[in-house]
Amino acid sequence: MYEKRKHHFVPVTYLKGFTAIEGSLHVYRKADPTKPFVCKPENIGFTNYYYGFDKADGTFDTNSLEDAFQLVENDWPASLAAARNRSELLGNDLARLLEYIALQRARVPATRDSYERFQAAGILATARQLHAQGKLPPIPGGREDILDDLEITVSPQSSLRGIAVALEACEKVFNSLNFGILRNETEVPLLTSDNPVIWFDPSMEEDLIQPYRITQNGPIDLFFPMAPDLLLYGWNPRHAEEFLFDGVRHGALTDPDRIAFVNRMIVRFGYHTVFSTSASDAPQIAPYATMSPTLSTAEVPVIGGRLVVGTMTFGPMAQKTKWKPEDTS
């Protein structure tokens, strides 16, 4: 059986919608957005064997998850065509589109890394609790802070379970929203990123917005750039009048300032990489070069243990400790 090695966490068919020069993208690494480069969609947004996993029989499965994701991706061209034709997105058509978008949120490194970070924090909290209970060997003299300096590595395969957790979170959010397709009628194209599914609390001042942080029954805005000229927009009913809808589920964005805001959100929510049709977007990406969605954790003492609480925030990308398979031996 053919072994799939390059596992794209951003679908090639999606990125093709943001190409400009001979079918290539302008790629901006957030670590250094002043040096964009041109790249084909097939050669970006992937990690080798990213969805591979060890099976019970001792073999390594490189295809099953990738094949399952491909089935969802296959509907994307039809969804994009329906958006361009201003077809009503209802029933199964909307369900397929939202399934695609949910997978775009659940499968990406921004999500999987956060899941691994949360697991690592839980392991460390357990170690601290066991130490407090005297169930660990004594800490060597002069190393009383050893638990504070301890680096926990988590198998990347463990975060495959986090995909299901993230899909459930998407379902809860999506069920609270209305959706529309907004045509970008300005001269400024929409950007996209390696973490293109965005939601936040729109009642917050822009500088105070945090990624995916919303309150129960509170306002939510959701953005998903479908193409440089198309935005999927999810909203609470409270401010739908902000847009010019010419049908139940289609509308227009004509305000350049609003497009600028959407692009700022796209850049801020980008994890490692921003994709564009232009080579001149560094000025709008550079202010957020050190800002990516990341998980902040804290330990809360509870009866019988320590509870780890995770909160998504914008901040510097945490250095990820490389997992070594031999650590399992």
Short mmCIF file of C-alpha atoms in Angstrom, two decimals, residues 33-183:
data_model
loop_
_atom_site.label_atom_id
_atom_site.label_comp_id
_atom_site.label_asym_id
_atom_site.label_seq_id
_atom_site.Cartn_x
_atom_site.Cartn_y
_atom_site.Cartn_z
CA PRO A 33 7.77 38.51 8.17
CA THR A 34 10.17 40.89 6.42
CA LYS A 35 11.46 38.00 4.30
CA PRO A 36 8.49 36.51 2.44
CA PHE A 37 9.07 33.81 -0.12
CA VAL A 38 7.11 32.26 -2.95
CA CYS A 39 5.99 28.66 -2.66
CA LYS A 40 3.61 26.20 -4.27
CA PRO A 41 0.71 25.06 -2.05
CA GLU A 42 1.92 21.47 -2.33
CA ASN A 43 5.21 22.41 -0.67
CA ILE A 44 3.96 24.25 2.41
CA GLY A 45 1.64 23.63 5.35
CA PHE A 46 2.63 20.05 6.03
CA THR A 47 4.66 17.89 8.39
CA ASN A 48 5.88 14.43 7.53
CA TYR A 49 3.71 11.74 9.12
CA TYR A 50 1.83 14.38 11.14
CA TYR A 51 -1.25 12.16 11.42
CA GLY A 52 0.58 8.85 11.69
CA PHE A 53 0.12 6.63 14.72
CA ASP A 54 1.25 3.32 16.16
CA LYS A 55 -1.30 0.53 15.92
CA ALA A 56 -1.90 -2.24 18.42
CA ASP A 57 -0.19 -4.74 16.14
CA GLY A 58 3.04 -2.73 16.24
CA THR A 59 2.74 -1.22 12.76
CA PHE A 60 2.76 2.50 12.01
CA ASP A 61 -0.36 3.77 10.22
CA THR A 62 0.41 6.74 7.99
CA ASN A 63 -2.74 6.73 5.87
CA SER A 64 -5.96 6.23 7.85
CA LEU A 65 -6.41 9.73 9.28
CA GLU A 66 -5.04 11.40 6.17
CA ASP A 67 -7.53 9.43 4.05
CA ALA A 68 -10.41 10.37 6.37
CA PHE A 69 -9.47 14.05 6.20
CA GLN A 70 -9.25 13.84 2.42
CA LEU A 71 -12.90 12.76 2.26
CA VAL A 72 -13.87 16.00 4.01
CA GLU A 73 -11.54 18.07 1.84
CA ASN A 74 -13.10 16.67 -1.33
CA ASP A 75 -16.22 18.78 -0.73
CA TRP A 76 -14.29 22.05 -0.62
CA PRO A 77 -14.40 22.92 -4.36
CA ALA A 78 -18.20 22.51 -4.37
CA SER A 79 -18.56 24.65 -1.23
CA LEU A 80 -16.37 27.38 -2.71
CA ALA A 81 -18.31 27.31 -5.98
CA ALA A 82 -21.60 27.60 -4.10
CA ALA A 83 -20.26 30.61 -2.22
CA ARG A 84 -19.23 32.30 -5.45
CA ASN A 85 -22.59 31.55 -7.06
CA ARG A 86 -24.39 32.97 -4.00
CA SER A 87 -26.25 29.73 -3.47
CA GLU A 88 -28.10 29.41 -0.20
CA LEU A 89 -26.01 27.46 2.25
CA LEU A 90 -28.57 25.39 4.09
CA GLY A 91 -28.97 21.81 5.26
CA ASN A 92 -26.35 19.36 4.07
CA ASP A 93 -24.46 22.03 2.10
CA LEU A 94 -23.91 24.10 5.22
CA ALA A 95 -23.15 21.01 7.30
CA ARG A 96 -20.41 19.93 4.89
CA LEU A 97 -18.88 23.40 4.90
CA LEU A 98 -18.90 23.61 8.69
CA GLU A 99 -17.41 20.13 8.95
CA TYR A 100 -14.58 21.26 6.72
CA ILE A 101 -14.02 24.41 8.78
CA ALA A 102 -14.14 22.51 12.07
CA LEU A 103 -11.47 20.15 10.80
CA GLN A 104 -9.38 23.16 9.80
CA ARG A 105 -9.49 24.26 13.42
CA ALA A 106 -8.95 20.84 14.99
CA ARG A 107 -6.08 19.41 12.95
CA VAL A 108 -3.59 22.29 12.89
CA PRO A 109 -0.40 22.67 14.98
CA ALA A 110 -1.90 25.59 16.92
CA THR A 111 -4.50 23.21 18.33
CA ARG A 112 -2.40 20.10 18.71
CA ASP A 113 0.47 21.94 20.39
CA SER A 114 -1.96 23.44 22.90
CA TYR A 115 -3.33 20.00 23.68
CA GLU A 116 0.19 18.66 24.25
CA ARG A 117 1.04 21.64 26.44
CA PHE A 118 -2.05 21.01 28.55
CA GLN A 119 -1.12 17.35 28.95
CA ALA A 120 2.42 18.28 29.96
CA ALA A 121 1.08 20.71 32.55
CA GLY A 122 -1.13 17.95 33.95
CA ILE A 123 1.83 15.59 34.31
CA LEU A 124 3.83 18.27 36.09
CA ALA A 125 0.92 19.06 38.42
CA THR A 126 0.69 15.38 39.31
CA ALA A 127 4.42 15.29 40.03
CA ARG A 128 4.10 18.29 42.35
CA GLN A 129 1.18 16.69 44.14
CA LEU A 130 3.03 13.40 44.60
CA HIS A 131 6.04 15.31 45.92
CA ALA A 132 3.87 17.19 48.40
CA GLN A 133 2.45 13.86 49.58
CA GLY A 134 5.93 12.41 50.04
CA LYS A 135 5.39 9.79 47.37
CA LEU A 136 8.45 10.71 45.31
CA PRO A 137 12.13 10.16 46.17
CA PRO A 138 13.67 13.07 48.09
CA ILE A 139 14.84 15.98 45.96
CA PRO A 140 18.65 16.37 46.02
CA GLY A 141 20.01 19.17 48.15
CA GLY A 142 20.36 22.42 46.29
CA ARG A 143 17.80 21.35 43.69
CA GLU A 144 14.65 22.31 45.57
CA ASP A 145 13.35 24.07 42.47
CA ILE A 146 13.85 21.06 40.21
CA LEU A 147 10.13 20.67 39.54
CA ASP A 148 9.96 24.28 38.39
CA ASP A 149 12.70 23.63 35.83
CA LEU A 150 11.42 20.25 34.69
CA GLU A 151 10.63 19.96 30.98
CA ILE A 152 7.88 17.50 30.12
CA THR A 153 7.82 16.03 26.63
CA VAL A 154 4.59 14.57 25.31
CA SER A 155 4.26 12.20 22.38
CA PRO A 156 2.79 14.02 19.35
CA GLN A 157 0.57 11.00 18.82
CA SER A 158 -1.23 11.84 22.07
CA SER A 159 -2.53 15.08 20.57
CA LEU A 160 -4.35 13.14 17.86
CA ARG A 161 -6.95 12.61 20.58
CA GLY A 162 -7.11 16.37 20.90
CA ILE A 163 -8.55 16.59 17.39
CA ALA A 164 -11.78 15.01 18.63
CA VAL A 165 -11.86 17.38 21.62
CA ALA A 166 -11.43 20.38 19.33
CA LEU A 167 -14.16 19.16 16.97
CA GLU A 168 -16.57 18.98 19.90
CA ALA A 169 -15.66 22.54 20.89
CA CYS A 170 -16.29 23.70 17.32
CA GLU A 171 -19.70 22.05 17.31
CA LYS A 172 -20.74 23.91 20.46
CA VAL A 173 -19.63 27.26 19.03
CA PHE A 174 -21.11 26.69 15.58
CA ASN A 175 -24.48 25.70 17.04
CA SER A 176 -24.76 29.15 18.63
CA LEU A 177 -24.13 31.12 15.43
CA ASN A 178 -25.74 32.22 12.22
CA PHE A 179 -23.56 32.09 9.13
CA GLY A 180 -23.17 34.14 5.99
CA ILE A 181 -20.82 34.51 3.06
CA LEU A 182 -19.45 38.02 2.70
CA ARG A 183 -18.02 39.21 -0.59
#
